[in-house]
PDB file of C-alpha atoms and ligand atoms in Angstrom:
ATOM      1  CA  MET A 211    -119.444 177.572 148.938  1.00 45.00           C
ATOM      2  CA  THR A 212    -119.489 180.788 150.479  1.00 44.00           C
ATOM      3  CA  ALA A 213    -122.071 181.093 153.677  1.00 47.00           C
ATOM      4  CA  GLY A 214    -124.854 183.457 153.495  1.00 52.00           C
ATOM      5  CA  SER A 215    -125.035 184.470 150.094  1.00 77.00           C
ATOM      6  CA  ARG A 216    -126.748 184.474 147.076  1.00 91.00           C
ATOM      7  CA  PRO A 217    -126.296 182.050 143.700  1.00 95.00           C
ATOM      8  CA  VAL A 218    -125.969 184.393 140.855  1.00 95.00           C
ATOM      9  CA  ALA A 219    -128.297 182.107 138.790  1.00 97.00           C
ATOM     10  CA  VAL A 220    -130.183 178.766 139.276  1.00 98.00           C
ATOM     11  CA  LEU A 221    -131.178 176.640 136.299  1.00 98.00           C
ATOM     12  CA  VAL A 222    -133.673 174.420 135.362  1.00 98.00           C
ATOM     13  CA  GLY A 223    -135.290 173.314 133.110  1.00 98.00           C
ATOM     14  CA  PRO A 224    -135.819 169.492 131.179  1.00 98.00           C
ATOM     15  CA  MET A 225    -133.248 166.586 130.649  1.00 97.00           C
ATOM     16  CA  GLY A 226    -130.552 168.655 127.535  1.00 96.00           C
ATOM     17  CA  ALA A 227    -131.625 171.528 128.083  1.00 97.00           C
ATOM     18  CA  GLY A 228    -128.003 172.307 128.305  1.00 95.00           C
ATOM     19  CA  LYS A 229    -128.029 173.038 132.225  1.00 95.00           C
ATOM     20  CA  SER A 230    -124.667 171.297 133.103  1.00 93.00           C
ATOM     21  CA  THR A 231    -122.951 172.738 129.922  1.00 95.00           C
ATOM     22  CA  VAL A 232    -124.366 176.512 130.186  1.00 97.00           C
ATOM     23  CA  GLY A 233    -123.860 176.735 134.129  1.00 97.00           C
ATOM     24  CA  ALA A 234    -120.080 175.583 133.240  1.00 97.00           C
ATOM     25  CA  ALA A 235    -119.806 178.644 130.768  1.00 97.00           C
ATOM     26  CA  LEU A 236    -121.742 181.372 132.779  1.00 97.00           C
ATOM     27  CA  ALA A 237    -119.874 180.453 135.912  1.00 97.00           C
ATOM     28  CA  ARG A 238    -116.812 181.089 133.721  1.00 97.00           C
ATOM     29  CA  SER A 239    -118.118 184.575 132.731  1.00 96.00           C
ATOM     30  CA  CYS A 240    -119.026 185.510 135.745  1.00 95.00           C
ATOM     31  CA  GLY A 241    -116.380 184.546 137.603  1.00 96.00           C
ATOM     32  CA  VAL A 242    -117.642 182.374 140.030  1.00 97.00           C
ATOM     33  CA  ASP A 243    -117.709 179.011 140.399  1.00 97.00           C
ATOM     34  CA  LEU A 244    -120.235 175.998 139.523  1.00 98.00           C
ATOM     35  CA  CYS A 245    -122.916 174.116 141.726  1.00 97.00           C
ATOM     36  CA  ASP A 246    -124.675 171.177 139.984  1.00 97.00           C
ATOM     37  CA  THR A 247    -126.714 169.661 142.377  1.00 97.00           C
ATOM     38  CA  ASP A 248    -126.707 166.194 140.294  1.00 97.00           C
ATOM     39  CA  GLU A 249    -123.358 165.738 140.839  1.00 97.00           C
ATOM     40  CA  GLU A 250    -123.159 167.216 144.668  1.00 97.00           C
ATOM     41  CA  ILE A 251    -126.490 164.296 145.755  1.00 98.00           C
ATOM     42  CA  VAL A 252    -123.753 161.923 143.784  1.00 98.00           C
ATOM     43  CA  ASP A 253    -120.608 163.262 146.327  1.00 97.00           C
ATOM     44  CA  ARG A 254    -122.692 163.530 149.306  1.00 97.00           C
ATOM     45  CA  SER A 255    -124.744 159.833 149.340  1.00 96.00           C
ATOM     46  CA  GLY A 256    -121.369 158.090 147.556  1.00 98.00           C
ATOM     47  CA  ARG A 257    -123.539 156.336 144.583  1.00 97.00           C
ATOM     48  CA  SER A 258    -124.878 157.662 140.816  1.00 97.00           C
ATOM     49  CA  VAL A 259    -128.335 158.845 139.754  1.00 96.00           C
ATOM     50  CA  PRO A 260    -128.636 155.478 138.500  1.00 95.00           C
ATOM     51  CA  ALA A 261    -127.820 153.634 141.771  1.00 97.00           C
ATOM     52  CA  ILE A 262    -130.560 156.155 143.905  1.00 97.00           C
ATOM     53  CA  PHE A 263    -133.545 155.081 141.639  1.00 97.00           C
ATOM     54  CA  GLN A 264    -132.914 152.024 141.776  1.00 96.00           C
ATOM     55  CA  GLU A 265    -132.171 151.155 145.730  1.00 97.00           C
ATOM     56  CA  ASP A 266    -134.467 153.384 147.018  1.00 97.00           C
ATOM     57  CA  GLY A 267    -136.801 154.514 144.103  1.00 97.00           C
ATOM     58  CA  GLU A 268    -137.654 157.755 142.474  1.00 96.00           C
ATOM     59  CA  ALA A 269    -139.333 159.234 145.658  1.00 97.00           C
ATOM     60  CA  GLY A 270    -135.014 158.256 147.917  1.00 97.00           C
ATOM     61  CA  PHE A 271    -133.642 159.827 145.514  1.00 98.00           C
ATOM     62  CA  ARG A 272    -135.995 163.270 145.249  1.00 98.00           C
ATOM     63  CA  THR A 273    -136.123 163.736 149.272  1.00 98.00           C
ATOM     64  CA  LEU A 274    -131.585 163.219 148.668  1.00 97.00           C
ATOM     65  CA  GLU A 275    -132.354 166.346 146.054  1.00 98.00           C
ATOM     66  CA  ALA A 276    -135.207 167.982 147.676  1.00 98.00           C
ATOM     67  CA  GLU A 277    -132.355 168.613 150.948  1.00 98.00           C
ATOM     68  CA  VAL A 278    -129.643 169.430 148.835  1.00 98.00           C
ATOM     69  CA  VAL A 279    -130.933 171.826 146.871  1.00 98.00           C
ATOM     70  CA  ALA A 280    -132.252 173.532 149.433  1.00 97.00           C
ATOM     71  CA  ASP A 281    -128.184 173.311 150.904  1.00 97.00           C
ATOM     72  CA  VAL A 282    -127.557 175.082 147.825  1.00 97.00           C
ATOM     73  CA  VAL A 283    -129.198 177.254 147.073  1.00 97.00           C
ATOM     74  CA  ALA A 284    -129.042 178.796 150.673  1.00 96.00           C
ATOM     75  CA  THR A 285    -124.443 178.956 150.857  1.00 95.00           C
ATOM     76  CA  HIS A 286    -123.631 178.827 147.018  1.00 95.00           C
ATOM     77  CA  SER A 287    -122.876 182.405 146.308  1.00 94.00           C
ATOM     78  CA  GLY A 288    -122.177 181.019 142.248  1.00 96.00           C
ATOM     79  CA  VAL A 289    -124.139 179.231 139.572  1.00 98.00           C
ATOM     80  CA  VAL A 290    -126.757 176.745 140.692  1.00 98.00           C
ATOM     81  CA  SER A 291    -128.039 173.895 138.503  1.00 97.00           C
ATOM     82  CA  LEU A 292    -131.075 171.316 139.083  1.00 98.00           C
ATOM     83  CA  GLY A 293    -131.527 168.755 138.093  1.00 97.00           C
ATOM     84  CA  GLY A 294    -134.515 168.914 135.385  1.00 97.00           C
ATOM     85  CA  GLY A 295    -137.094 167.561 137.571  1.00 98.00           C
ATOM     86  CA  ALA A 296    -136.325 168.770 140.541  1.00 98.00           C
ATOM     87  CA  VAL A 297    -138.872 171.915 140.171  1.00 98.00           C
ATOM     88  CA  MET A 298    -141.623 169.024 140.787  1.00 98.00           C
ATOM     89  CA  THR A 299    -141.091 168.664 144.899  1.00 98.00           C
ATOM     90  CA  PRO A 300    -142.456 171.437 146.373  1.00 98.00           C
ATOM     91  CA  ALA A 301    -140.206 171.550 148.673  1.00 98.00           C
ATOM     92  CA  VAL A 302    -138.029 172.881 146.185  1.00 98.00           C
ATOM     93  CA  ARG A 303    -139.761 175.585 144.411  1.00 98.00           C
ATOM     94  CA  GLU A 304    -139.703 177.075 148.346  1.00 98.00           C
ATOM     95  CA  ALA A 305    -136.634 177.183 148.323  1.00 98.00           C
ATOM     96  CA  LEU A 306    -136.493 179.078 144.785  1.00 98.00           C
ATOM     97  CA  VAL A 307    -138.357 181.509 146.005  1.00 97.00           C
ATOM     98  CA  GLY A 308    -136.889 184.490 145.416  1.00 95.00           C
ATOM     99  CA  HIS A 309    -133.849 183.103 143.368  1.00 97.00           C
ATOM    100  CA  THR A 310    -132.671 184.205 140.362  1.00 97.00           C
ATOM    101  CA  VAL A 311    -133.760 181.034 137.967  1.00 98.00           C
ATOM    102  CA  VAL A 312    -133.142 180.764 134.905  1.00 98.00           C
ATOM    103  CA  TYR A 313    -135.113 178.343 132.623  1.00 98.00           C
ATOM    104  CA  LEU A 314    -133.403 176.272 129.578  1.00 98.00           C
ATOM    105  CA  ARG A 315    -136.052 176.720 127.375  1.00 98.00           C
ATOM    106  CA  ILE A 316    -136.153 173.391 124.779  1.00 98.00           C
ATOM    107  CA  GLY A 317    -138.129 171.281 122.431  1.00 98.00           C
ATOM    108  CA  ALA A 318    -138.914 167.283 122.723  1.00 98.00           C
ATOM    109  CA  GLU A 319    -137.568 166.541 120.126  1.00 97.00           C
ATOM    110  CA  ALA A 320    -134.179 168.403 120.318  1.00 97.00           C
ATOM    111  CA  GLY A 321    -133.855 168.006 123.621  1.00 98.00           C
ATOM    112  CA  PHE A 322    -134.098 164.257 123.372  1.00 97.00           C
ATOM    113  CA  ALA A 323    -131.331 163.798 120.879  1.00 97.00           C
ATOM    114  CA  ARG A 324    -129.420 165.040 123.444  1.00 96.00           C
ATOM    115  CA  VAL A 325    -129.996 162.065 126.129  1.00 96.00           C
ATOM    116  CA  ALA A 326    -131.480 159.583 123.892  1.00 94.00           C
ATOM    117  CA  HIS A 327    -127.795 157.740 125.353  1.00 92.00           C
ATOM    118  CA  SER A 328    -127.818 159.231 127.960  1.00 91.00           C
ATOM    119  CA  ASP A 329    -127.950 156.296 131.429  1.00 89.00           C
ATOM    120  CA  ARG A 330    -131.092 158.651 132.746  1.00 94.00           C
ATOM    121  CA  PRO A 331    -133.139 156.475 134.646  1.00 94.00           C
ATOM    122  CA  LEU A 332    -136.863 158.434 133.568  1.00 94.00           C
ATOM    123  CA  LEU A 333    -135.795 157.442 130.092  1.00 96.00           C
ATOM    124  CA  ALA A 334    -135.859 153.184 130.312  1.00 93.00           C
ATOM    125  CA  ALA A 335    -139.177 153.286 129.212  1.00 94.00           C
ATOM    126  CA  PRO A 336    -139.830 150.808 125.269  1.00 95.00           C
ATOM    127  CA  ASN A 337    -140.690 154.165 124.168  1.00 96.00           C
ATOM    128  CA  PRO A 338    -137.823 157.177 125.505  1.00 96.00           C
ATOM    129  CA  ALA A 339    -138.600 159.195 123.538  1.00 97.00           C
ATOM    130  CA  GLU A 340    -142.088 159.641 124.138  1.00 97.00           C
ATOM    131  CA  ARG A 341    -141.211 158.947 127.404  1.00 97.00           C
ATOM    132  CA  TYR A 342    -139.249 162.392 126.736  1.00 98.00           C
ATOM    133  CA  ALA A 343    -142.196 164.670 125.281  1.00 98.00           C
ATOM    134  CA  GLU A 344    -144.389 162.848 128.162  1.00 98.00           C
ATOM    135  CA  VAL A 345    -141.911 164.733 130.965  1.00 98.00           C
ATOM    136  CA  LEU A 346    -141.530 167.597 129.684  1.00 98.00           C
ATOM    137  CA  ALA A 347    -145.446 167.860 129.185  1.00 98.00           C
ATOM    138  CA  ASP A 348    -146.149 166.986 132.149  1.00 98.00           C
ATOM    139  CA  ARG A 349    -143.377 169.632 133.566  1.00 98.00           C
ATOM    140  CA  GLU A 350    -143.220 172.857 131.506  1.00 98.00           C
ATOM    141  CA  GLU A 351    -145.643 175.064 133.598  1.00 98.00           C
ATOM    142  CA  THR A 352    -143.552 174.149 136.138  1.00 98.00           C
ATOM    143  CA  TYR A 353    -140.707 175.546 135.153  1.00 98.00           C
ATOM    144  CA  ARG A 354    -142.548 178.487 133.846  1.00 98.00           C
ATOM    145  CA  ALA A 355    -144.023 179.302 136.889  1.00 98.00           C
ATOM    146  CA  VAL A 356    -140.817 179.294 138.852  1.00 98.00           C
ATOM    147  CA  ALA A 357    -138.703 181.126 136.315  1.00 98.00           C
ATOM    148  CA  SER A 358    -137.749 185.095 136.419  1.00 96.00           C
ATOM    149  CA  LEU A 359    -136.295 184.588 132.578  1.00 96.00           C
ATOM    150  CA  VAL A 360    -137.331 181.516 130.035  1.00 97.00           C
ATOM    151  CA  VAL A 361    -133.848 181.265 127.709  1.00 98.00           C
ATOM    152  CA  ASP A 362    -133.600 179.579 124.803  1.00 97.00           C
ATOM    153  CA  ALA A 363    -131.695 176.613 124.645  1.00 97.00           C
ATOM    154  CA  ASP A 364    -131.607 174.956 121.301  1.00 96.00           C
ATOM    155  CA  ARG A 365    -128.542 177.318 120.648  1.00 96.00           C
ATOM    156  CA  ASP A 366    -125.090 177.509 121.157  1.00 96.00           C
ATOM    157  CA  PRO A 367    -124.105 177.073 124.797  1.00 95.00           C
ATOM    158  CA  GLN A 368    -122.403 180.711 124.692  1.00 95.00           C
ATOM    159  CA  VAL A 369    -125.481 182.655 122.716  1.00 97.00           C
ATOM    160  CA  VAL A 370    -127.161 180.644 124.992  1.00 98.00           C
ATOM    161  CA  VAL A 371    -124.526 182.589 127.913  1.00 97.00           C
ATOM    162  CA  ASP A 372    -124.690 185.833 126.744  1.00 97.00           C
ATOM    163  CA  ASP A 373    -127.945 186.233 126.123  1.00 97.00           C
ATOM    164  CA  ILE A 374    -128.759 185.144 129.908  1.00 97.00           C
ATOM    165  CA  LEU A 375    -125.570 187.989 130.762  1.00 97.00           C
ATOM    166  CA  ALA A 376    -127.400 190.851 129.098  1.00 96.00           C
ATOM    167  CA  ARG A 377    -130.640 189.882 130.196  1.00 95.00           C
ATOM    168  CA  LEU A 378    -129.308 189.544 133.642  1.00 93.00           C
ATOM    169  CA  ALA A 379    -127.649 192.828 132.812  1.00 91.00           C
ATOM    170  CA  SER A 380    -130.889 194.368 132.162  1.00 88.00           C
ATOM    171  CA  ARG A 381    -133.268 192.922 135.482  1.00 82.00           C
ATOM    172  CA  THR A 382    -130.114 194.442 136.728  1.00 74.00           C
ATOM    173  CA  GLU A 383    -130.460 198.566 135.383  1.00 76.00           C
ATOM    174  CA  SER A 384    -134.333 198.293 135.747  1.00 75.00           C
ATOM    175  CA  GLU A 385    -134.208 197.260 139.567  1.00 75.00           C
ATOM    176  CA  GLN A 386    -131.825 200.472 140.069  1.00 74.00           C
ATOM    177  CA  GLU A 387    -133.859 203.033 138.267  1.00 71.00           C
TER     178      GLU A 387
HETATM  179  C1  S3P B 188    -133.848 164.151 135.748  1.00 96.54           C
HETATM  180  C2  S3P B 188    -133.187 165.127 135.979  1.00 96.54           C
HETATM  181  C3  S3P B 188    -131.385 164.463 135.752  1.00 96.54           C
HETATM  182  C4  S3P B 188    -131.623 163.261 136.938  1.00 96.54           C
HETATM  183  C5  S3P B 188    -131.990 162.114 137.435  1.00 96.54           C
HETATM  184  C6  S3P B 188    -134.154 162.501 137.905  1.00 96.54           C
HETATM  185  C7  S3P B 188    -135.046 164.533 136.060  1.00 96.54           C
HETATM  186  O1  S3P B 188    -130.859 165.196 135.919  1.00 96.54           O
HETATM  187  O2  S3P B 188    -131.524 164.706 138.616  1.00 96.54           O
HETATM  188  O3  S3P B 188    -131.971 161.509 136.190  1.00 96.54           O
HETATM  189  O4  S3P B 188    -136.265 163.591 136.671  1.00 96.54           O
HETATM  190  O5  S3P B 188    -135.917 164.668 134.505  1.00 96.54           O
HETATM  191  P1  S3P B 188    -130.390 165.887 134.756  1.00 96.54           P
HETATM  192  O6  S3P B 188    -131.533 166.962 134.327  1.00 96.54           O
HETATM  193  O7  S3P B 188    -129.350 167.426 135.047  1.00 96.54           O
HETATM  194  O8  S3P B 188    -130.680 165.164 133.565  1.00 96.54           O
END
């Protein structure tokens, strides 16, 4: 992390949108580091995400998450990927103002297929596919509201990265005109 610098991009979107995979490839293409806020939470707390949910509840996880996101977006100069629910916390949305936020959009079926066999606490429900679709429906408007760019994520990660890079470059050009 470099104090006082801004992230190249902050990736948001639902579980399974590819925030970590696309984030790593985007960071590589830009020659910068990726900071995955879920990993940062695990490093700082010394606990796994499911353990935090179990011990402190979702509210406890969201408090830690908001602190970490605010720190990371204020100090990390590379690519940042946020956990899928982070943008639902008002303090996180405030921390994102003025940053380049990329919404990796994916449909419920394709997104769920990518995380069906994971240990995501939010999907510990009698019908995880239905739960995923409900969570996505609840959050979709917020993802759009915080995003500077919306990118279709149901594609090969490198294609997604190339699309993000092209669109970031065209934004920079139009800002200079
Ligand atoms: C969550 C998504 C997870 C993780 C936690 C909660 C969510 O991150 O932050 O399990 O609320 O959607 P990913 O989006 O990286 O799966």
